[in-house]
CSV table of C-alpha atoms in Angstrom, one decimal:
chain,number,residue,atom,x,y,z
A,1,UNK,CA,51.2,-23.6,-82.1
A,2,UNK,CA,52.2,-20.7,-79.4
A,3,UNK,CA,49.1,-18.8,-80.1
A,4,UNK,CA,46.8,-21.8,-79.1
A,5,UNK,CA,48.6,-22.5,-75.9
A,6,UNK,CA,47.2,-19.4,-74.0
A,7,UNK,CA,43.7,-20.3,-75.1
A,8,UNK,CA,43.9,-23.9,-73.8
A,9,UNK,CA,45.3,-22.8,-70.4
A,10,UNK,CA,42.7,-20.2,-70.1
A,11,UNK,CA,40.0,-22.7,-70.9
A,12,UNK,CA,41.7,-25.0,-68.1
A,13,UNK,CA,41.4,-22.4,-65.7
A,14,UNK,CA,37.9,-21.5,-66.7
A,15,UNK,CA,36.9,-25.1,-66.5
A,16,UNK,CA,38.4,-25.5,-63.0
A,17,UNK,CA,36.6,-22.6,-61.5
A,18,UNK,CA,33.3,-23.9,-62.8
A,19,UNK,CA,34.2,-27.4,-61.4
A,20,UNK,CA,35.1,-25.8,-58.0
A,21,UNK,CA,32.1,-26.1,-55.4
A,22,UNK,CA,30.4,-22.9,-54.6
A,23,UNK,CA,30.7,-21.6,-50.9
A,24,UNK,CA,27.4,-22.0,-49.0
A,25,UNK,CA,26.2,-18.6,-48.1
A,26,UNK,CA,25.4,-18.1,-44.5
A,27,UNK,CA,22.8,-15.5,-45.3
A,28,UNK,CA,19.7,-16.4,-43.7
A,29,UNK,CA,16.5,-17.1,-45.9
A,30,UNK,CA,14.6,-13.6,-46.1
A,31,UNK,CA,11.4,-13.6,-43.7
A,32,UNK,CA,9.8,-10.8,-42.1
A,33,UNK,CA,10.4,-12.3,-38.7
A,34,UNK,CA,14.3,-12.5,-39.0
A,35,UNK,CA,14.0,-9.1,-40.5
A,36,UNK,CA,12.0,-7.5,-37.9
A,37,UNK,CA,9.3,-6.5,-40.3
A,38,UNK,CA,6.2,-7.9,-38.6
A,39,UNK,CA,3.5,-5.6,-38.1
A,40,UNK,CA,4.1,-3.9,-34.9
A,41,UNK,CA,2.8,-0.9,-33.0
A,42,UNK,CA,5.2,2.0,-33.2
A,43,UNK,CA,3.7,5.0,-31.1
A,44,UNK,CA,5.3,8.0,-31.4
A,45,UNK,CA,5.8,9.6,-28.0
A,46,UNK,CA,4.5,12.9,-28.2
A,47,UNK,CA,4.2,15.0,-25.1
A,48,UNK,CA,0.7,14.3,-24.7
A,49,UNK,CA,1.1,10.6,-24.7
A,50,UNK,CA,4.0,10.6,-22.0
A,51,UNK,CA,2.2,13.1,-19.9
A,52,UNK,CA,-1.0,10.8,-20.1
A,53,UNK,CA,1.2,7.7,-19.4
A,54,UNK,CA,2.7,9.2,-16.0
A,55,UNK,CA,-0.7,10.4,-14.9
A,56,UNK,CA,-2.4,7.3,-15.3
A,57,UNK,CA,0.3,5.4,-13.6
A,58,UNK,CA,0.2,7.9,-10.7
A,59,UNK,CA,-3.7,7.7,-10.7
A,60,UNK,CA,-3.6,3.9,-10.5
A,61,UNK,CA,-0.6,3.4,-8.0
A,62,UNK,CA,-1.3,6.1,-5.3
A,63,UNK,CA,-4.6,5.0,-4.4
A,64,UNK,CA,-3.4,1.3,-4.3
A,65,UNK,CA,-0.5,2.5,-2.1
A,66,UNK,CA,-2.8,4.3,0.4
A,67,UNK,CA,-5.1,1.3,0.6
A,68,UNK,CA,-2.1,-0.9,1.2
A,69,UNK,CA,-0.9,1.4,3.6
A,70,UNK,CA,-4.1,1.4,5.7
A,71,UNK,CA,-4.5,-2.2,5.9
A,72,UNK,CA,-0.9,-2.6,7.1
A,73,UNK,CA,-1.6,0.2,9.9
A,74,UNK,CA,-4.8,-1.6,10.8
A,75,UNK,CA,-2.8,-4.7,11.9
A,76,UNK,CA,-2.3,-4.8,15.8
A,77,UNK,CA,1.0,-6.2,17.0
A,78,UNK,CA,2.7,-6.8,20.2
A,79,UNK,CA,6.5,-7.4,20.4
A,80,UNK,CA,8.2,-8.4,23.4
A,81,UNK,CA,12.0,-9.1,23.6
A,82,UNK,CA,12.8,-11.5,26.4
A,83,UNK,CA,16.3,-13.1,25.9
A,84,UNK,CA,18.0,-10.5,27.9
A,85,UNK,CA,15.1,-9.9,30.6
A,86,UNK,CA,14.8,-13.6,31.2
A,87,UNK,CA,18.2,-14.1,32.4
A,88,UNK,CA,19.0,-13.6,36.3
A,89,UNK,CA,21.1,-10.7,37.4
A,90,UNK,CA,23.9,-12.7,38.6
A,91,UNK,CA,24.2,-14.1,34.9
A,92,UNK,CA,23.8,-10.9,33.0
A,93,UNK,CA,27.6,-10.9,32.1
A,94,UNK,CA,27.7,-14.7,31.5
A,95,UNK,CA,24.5,-15.8,29.8
A,96,UNK,CA,25.8,-18.9,28.1
A,97,UNK,CA,26.6,-20.3,31.4
A,98,UNK,CA,23.1,-19.6,32.6
A,99,UNK,CA,21.3,-21.3,29.3
A,100,UNK,CA,23.6,-24.3,29.8
A,101,UNK,CA,23.1,-24.8,33.1
A,102,UNK,CA,20.2,-26.8,35.3
A,103,UNK,CA,18.7,-23.7,36.7
A,104,UNK,CA,15.1,-22.9,36.1
A,105,UNK,CA,14.8,-21.1,32.9
A,106,UNK,CA,10.9,-20.2,33.6
A,107,UNK,CA,10.3,-16.7,33.4
A,108,UNK,CA,6.8,-14.4,33.7
A,109,UNK,CA,6.2,-11.5,31.2
A,110,UNK,CA,3.4,-9.1,31.1
A,111,UNK,CA,1.8,-7.7,27.6
A,112,UNK,CA,-0.5,-4.8,27.5
A,113,UNK,CA,-3.1,-4.9,24.7
A,114,UNK,CA,-3.1,-1.2,23.0
A,115,UNK,CA,-5.8,-1.6,20.7
A,116,UNK,CA,-8.7,-4.2,20.2
A,117,UNK,CA,-7.3,-7.3,18.6
A,118,UNK,CA,-9.7,-9.6,16.7
A,119,UNK,CA,-9.2,-13.3,16.4
A,120,UNK,CA,-7.4,-15.3,15.2
A,121,UNK,CA,-4.4,-13.9,16.8
A,122,UNK,CA,-1.2,-15.2,15.6
A,123,UNK,CA,1.6,-16.3,18.0
A,124,UNK,CA,5.0,-15.9,16.5
A,125,UNK,CA,8.5,-16.7,17.8
A,126,UNK,CA,11.2,-14.1,16.2
A,127,UNK,CA,14.9,-14.9,16.2
A,128,UNK,CA,17.5,-12.3,15.0
A,129,UNK,CA,21.2,-13.2,13.8
A,130,UNK,CA,20.2,-16.7,13.1
A,131,UNK,CA,21.4,-17.6,9.6
A,132,UNK,CA,19.1,-20.7,8.6
A,133,UNK,CA,20.2,-20.1,5.1
A,134,UNK,CA,23.6,-21.1,5.7
A,135,UNK,CA,24.8,-23.8,3.0
A,136,UNK,CA,25.9,-26.4,5.2
A,137,UNK,CA,22.7,-26.0,7.5
A,138,UNK,CA,20.3,-26.1,4.8
A,139,UNK,CA,21.9,-29.1,3.1
A,140,UNK,CA,22.0,-31.0,6.5
A,141,UNK,CA,18.6,-33.0,6.1
A,142,UNK,CA,17.4,-36.1,4.4
A,143,UNK,CA,14.1,-35.4,2.4
A,144,UNK,CA,13.7,-39.2,1.7
A,145,UNK,CA,13.8,-40.1,5.5
A,146,UNK,CA,11.1,-37.4,6.5
A,147,UNK,CA,8.9,-38.8,3.8
A,148,UNK,CA,9.3,-42.6,3.7
A,149,UNK,CA,9.7,-45.1,6.6
A,150,UNK,CA,11.7,-47.5,4.2
A,151,UNK,CA,14.3,-44.7,3.8
A,152,UNK,CA,14.7,-44.4,7.8
A,153,UNK,CA,18.6,-45.0,7.3
A,154,UNK,CA,19.3,-42.7,4.7
A,155,UNK,CA,21.4,-40.1,6.5
A,156,UNK,CA,24.3,-39.6,4.0
A,157,UNK,CA,23.4,-35.8,3.7
A,158,UNK,CA,22.8,-35.3,7.4
A,159,UNK,CA,26.3,-34.9,9.0
A,160,UNK,CA,27.2,-34.1,11.5
A,161,UNK,CA,24.0,-35.0,13.2
A,162,UNK,CA,23.3,-38.4,11.3
A,163,UNK,CA,24.3,-41.1,13.8
A,164,UNK,CA,24.1,-41.4,17.5
A,165,UNK,CA,25.2,-44.7,19.2
A,166,UNK,CA,25.8,-46.2,16.1
A,167,UNK,CA,22.2,-46.0,15.1
A,168,UNK,CA,20.6,-43.4,12.7
A,169,UNK,CA,18.6,-40.4,13.8
A,170,UNK,CA,15.3,-39.9,12.6
A,171,UNK,CA,14.7,-36.9,11.8
A,172,UNK,CA,18.5,-36.4,11.0
A,173,UNK,CA,20.4,-33.4,10.3
A,174,UNK,CA,21.4,-29.9,11.7
A,175,UNK,CA,18.0,-28.4,11.0
A,176,UNK,CA,16.0,-30.7,13.2
A,177,UNK,CA,18.7,-31.0,15.8
A,178,UNK,CA,18.5,-27.3,16.5
A,179,UNK,CA,14.5,-27.3,16.7
A,180,UNK,CA,13.3,-24.2,18.7
A,181,UNK,CA,12.4,-25.3,22.2
A,182,UNK,CA,11.2,-22.0,23.9
A,183,UNK,CA,7.4,-22.6,25.2
A,184,UNK,CA,4.7,-20.1,25.9
A,185,UNK,CA,1.6,-20.3,27.9
A,186,UNK,CA,-0.8,-17.4,28.2
A,187,UNK,CA,-3.6,-16.2,30.9
A,188,UNK,CA,-6.1,-13.4,31.1
A,189,UNK,CA,-7.8,-12.5,34.2
A,190,UNK,CA,-6.4,-15.6,35.7
A,191,UNK,CA,-8.0,-17.8,33.1
A,192,UNK,CA,-5.7,-19.6,30.6
A,193,UNK,CA,-5.7,-18.7,27.0
A,194,UNK,CA,-5.6,-21.5,24.7
A,195,UNK,CA,-3.2,-21.6,21.9
A,196,UNK,CA,-4.2,-23.8,18.8
A,197,UNK,CA,-1.0,-25.5,17.4
A,198,UNK,CA,-3.2,-27.3,14.6
A,199,UNK,CA,-2.8,-26.2,11.0
A,200,UNK,CA,-0.1,-23.8,11.6
A,201,UNK,CA,2.3,-25.5,8.9
A,202,UNK,CA,1.5,-25.5,5.2
A,203,UNK,CA,-0.7,-28.3,4.0
A,204,UNK,CA,1.5,-29.3,1.2
A,205,UNK,CA,4.4,-29.9,3.8
A,206,UNK,CA,2.3,-32.0,5.9
A,207,UNK,CA,0.9,-34.1,3.1
A,208,UNK,CA,3.9,-34.3,0.8
A,209,UNK,CA,7.2,-33.6,2.7
A,210,UNK,CA,6.5,-35.6,5.9
A,211,UNK,CA,5.4,-39.3,6.0
A,212,UNK,CA,2.7,-40.6,8.0
A,213,UNK,CA,4.5,-43.6,8.8
A,214,UNK,CA,7.8,-42.0,10.0
A,215,UNK,CA,8.2,-41.6,13.6
A,216,UNK,CA,11.1,-40.2,15.5
A,217,UNK,CA,14.0,-42.7,16.6
A,218,UNK,CA,17.2,-42.0,18.5
A,219,UNK,CA,16.5,-38.2,18.4
A,220,UNK,CA,18.4,-35.8,20.7
A,221,UNK,CA,20.3,-38.7,22.4
A,222,UNK,CA,23.5,-37.5,21.9
A,223,UNK,CA,25.5,-35.7,24.7
A,224,UNK,CA,24.8,-32.3,23.1
A,225,UNK,CA,21.0,-31.3,22.7
A,226,UNK,CA,20.5,-28.6,20.1
A,227,UNK,CA,17.0,-28.1,20.7
A,228,UNK,CA,13.4,-29.4,21.3
A,229,UNK,CA,12.9,-33.3,21.8
A,230,UNK,CA,10.1,-34.9,19.8
A,231,UNK,CA,7.4,-37.4,20.7
A,232,UNK,CA,8.4,-40.9,19.4
A,233,UNK,CA,4.7,-42.0,19.2
A,234,UNK,CA,3.6,-39.1,16.8
A,235,UNK,CA,4.5,-39.3,13.2
A,236,UNK,CA,6.3,-36.5,11.7
A,237,UNK,CA,3.2,-35.3,9.6
A,238,UNK,CA,1.5,-34.5,12.7
A,239,UNK,CA,4.5,-32.6,14.4
A,240,UNK,CA,3.9,-29.2,13.1
A,241,UNK,CA,6.5,-27.6,15.2
A,242,UNK,CA,9.1,-29.5,13.3
A,243,UNK,CA,7.4,-29.0,10.1
A,244,UNK,CA,7.4,-25.1,10.6
A,245,UNK,CA,11.1,-25.3,11.7
A,246,UNK,CA,12.2,-27.4,8.8
A,247,UNK,CA,11.1,-24.7,6.6
A,248,UNK,CA,14.4,-22.5,6.6
A,249,UNK,CA,14.2,-19.0,6.4
A,250,UNK,CA,16.1,-16.9,3.7
A,251,UNK,CA,17.0,-14.1,6.2
A,252,UNK,CA,18.9,-13.9,9.6
A,253,UNK,CA,15.9,-12.4,11.0
A,254,UNK,CA,12.7,-14.2,10.5
A,255,UNK,CA,9.3,-15.1,12.4
A,256,UNK,CA,7.9,-18.7,12.6
A,257,UNK,CA,4.3,-19.4,13.6
A,258,UNK,CA,3.9,-20.9,17.0
A,259,UNK,CA,-0.2,-21.2,17.2
A,260,UNK,CA,-3.2,-19.2,17.2
A,261,UNK,CA,-5.3,-17.4,19.8
A,262,UNK,CA,-8.9,-18.0,19.1
A,263,UNK,CA,-10.2,-15.3,21.4
A,264,UNK,CA,-10.6,-11.4,20.9
A,265,UNK,CA,-8.4,-9.3,23.2
A,266,UNK,CA,-9.6,-6.0,24.2
A,267,UNK,CA,-7.7,-2.8,24.9
A,268,UNK,CA,-5.7,-2.5,28.3
A,269,UNK,CA,-6.2,-6.2,28.8
A,270,UNK,CA,-3.2,-7.7,30.7
A,271,UNK,CA,-1.8,-10.8,29.4
A,272,UNK,CA,0.4,-12.9,31.6
A,273,UNK,CA,3.0,-15.1,29.6
A,274,UNK,CA,4.8,-17.8,31.3
A,275,UNK,CA,7.6,-18.8,29.2
A,276,UNK,CA,10.5,-21.2,29.3
A,277,UNK,CA,13.7,-19.7,28.1
A,278,UNK,CA,15.5,-22.7,26.8
A,279,UNK,CA,16.9,-22.1,23.5
A,280,UNK,CA,20.5,-21.1,23.1
A,281,UNK,CA,20.7,-17.8,21.4
A,282,UNK,CA,23.4,-16.4,23.4
A,283,UNK,CA,26.3,-18.2,21.7
A,284,UNK,CA,25.7,-16.3,18.6
A,285,UNK,CA,24.5,-13.0,20.1
A,286,UNK,CA,21.1,-13.7,18.7
A,287,UNK,CA,17.8,-12.2,20.1
A,288,UNK,CA,14.5,-13.7,20.9
A,289,UNK,CA,11.1,-12.0,20.5
A,290,UNK,CA,7.8,-13.1,21.3
A,291,UNK,CA,5.1,-11.6,18.7
A,292,UNK,CA,1.2,-11.5,18.8
A,293,UNK,CA,-0.2,-10.1,15.5
A,294,UNK,CA,-3.6,-10.0,13.9
A,295,UNK,CA,-3.9,-9.8,10.3
A,296,UNK,CA,-5.6,-7.9,7.3
A,297,UNK,CA,-7.0,-8.9,3.9
A,298,UNK,CA,-3.3,-8.1,2.9
A,299,UNK,CA,-1.6,-10.4,5.5
A,300,UNK,CA,0.6,-9.3,8.3
A,301,UNK,CA,2.0,-5.8,9.1
A,302,UNK,CA,4.3,-4.5,6.3
A,303,UNK,CA,4.6,-0.9,5.3
A,304,UNK,CA,6.8,-1.6,2.4
A,305,UNK,CA,4.4,-2.4,-0.3
A,306,UNK,CA,2.2,0.8,0.4
A,307,UNK,CA,5.3,2.9,0.7
A,308,UNK,CA,6.7,1.4,-2.6
A,309,UNK,CA,3.2,2.1,-4.3
A,310,UNK,CA,3.1,5.6,-3.1
A,311,UNK,CA,6.8,6.3,-3.9
A,312,UNK,CA,6.2,5.1,-7.6
A,313,UNK,CA,3.1,6.9,-7.8
A,314,UNK,CA,4.2,10.2,-6.4
A,315,UNK,CA,7.2,10.1,-8.8
A,316,UNK,CA,5.1,9.6,-12.0
A,317,UNK,CA,3.0,12.3,-10.6
A,318,UNK,CA,5.9,14.7,-10.3
A,319,UNK,CA,7.2,13.8,-13.6
A,320,UNK,CA,4.0,14.4,-15.1
A,321,UNK,CA,3.7,18.0,-13.8
A,322,UNK,CA,7.3,18.6,-14.9
A,323,UNK,CA,6.7,17.8,-18.6
A,324,UNK,CA,3.3,19.8,-18.5
A,325,UNK,CA,5.4,23.0,-17.3
A,326,UNK,CA,8.1,22.4,-19.6
A,327,UNK,CA,5.6,21.8,-22.5
A,328,UNK,CA,3.6,24.9,-21.7
A,329,UNK,CA,6.7,27.3,-21.1
A,330,UNK,CA,9.0,26.0,-23.9
A,331,UNK,CA,6.8,24.2,-26.6
A,332,UNK,CA,8.6,22.5,-29.4
A,333,UNK,CA,7.2,21.8,-32.7
A,334,UNK,CA,6.7,18.2,-33.5
A,335,UNK,CA,8.6,16.8,-36.8
A,336,UNK,CA,6.3,15.5,-39.6
A,337,UNK,CA,5.9,11.7,-38.9
A,338,UNK,CA,5.7,11.0,-42.6
A,339,UNK,CA,9.6,11.0,-42.9
A,340,UNK,CA,9.9,8.0,-40.3
A,341,UNK,CA,11.6,5.1,-42.0
A,342,UNK,CA,8.6,2.8,-41.4
A,343,UNK,CA,6.0,5.4,-42.9
A,344,UNK,CA,8.3,5.9,-46.1
A,345,UNK,CA,9.1,2.6,-46.6
A,346,UNK,CA,6.4,0.1,-44.8
A,347,UNK,CA,7.6,-3.2,-46.5
A,348,UNK,CA,11.3,-2.5,-45.6
A,349,UNK,CA,12.5,-3.1,-49.1
């Protein structure tokens, strides 16, 4: 009797173990993808391969850098900073008072052409220390109002420039309210230089973001005007100065297109610029510049791309020469590639 008791208890334990559910394994199913055993290129970085790679990069990058730099140097720019020069001597120490007064803001500037400028010549205004990327400034607009006439009263995101005289402002928001309002006119040899202001904005903006049936209403009717006024009889899709301004800049120093001069300018030409210095940049120590510029196949004047290519190409060429010297002076015998793990056991098992 006593000898059968242990056997029955052992049998009970064994039956309980067999009846218990097996734990599910978290091991993933085997596949060459999960085990990273798919066919792959596993090059051995020998000195010849490394030197050849660096030389190839330098051979490609250095010519591109030279061509880009020459293309940038071919661009002719005339830059004239005028926000200080266009303030009367009596207001040099109190520019804010001058810009907020009713005194005449007209100013004459003379620009000298150093090199031949081929048409079209792009006219830009440049602002420094103007943070269009400020969060509150960027959000102060109503895209639905700009696009659709039915949303003319959608000004919920436009504070503080949302209402004026208990009526919605169209276009509303700080961006539109602070529209740049300096104006420029050009003359050469006592003849007016026409400035073409058509097509200065992005076509996608004109067609998709600004409605053809949306007209300015109640705009700049408050006690404090932030910038230019708009013609209430012209739809927003045709007010290209506004469209250009509403595409906010990412950096505090930026240029925006004012127009195009469709005429070649010759060396030593004297351009008389009559401008209205209306825009208040003095309150935030901003700067205003008038820029005349040509373009190349690469765009405007910017040496960064060419310098970057030359820097990378020159660095790779220097590294290639360094590796060549090291390889020739103190060569090292390469190991036998047959001992590499993927050569000894290609299947990975």
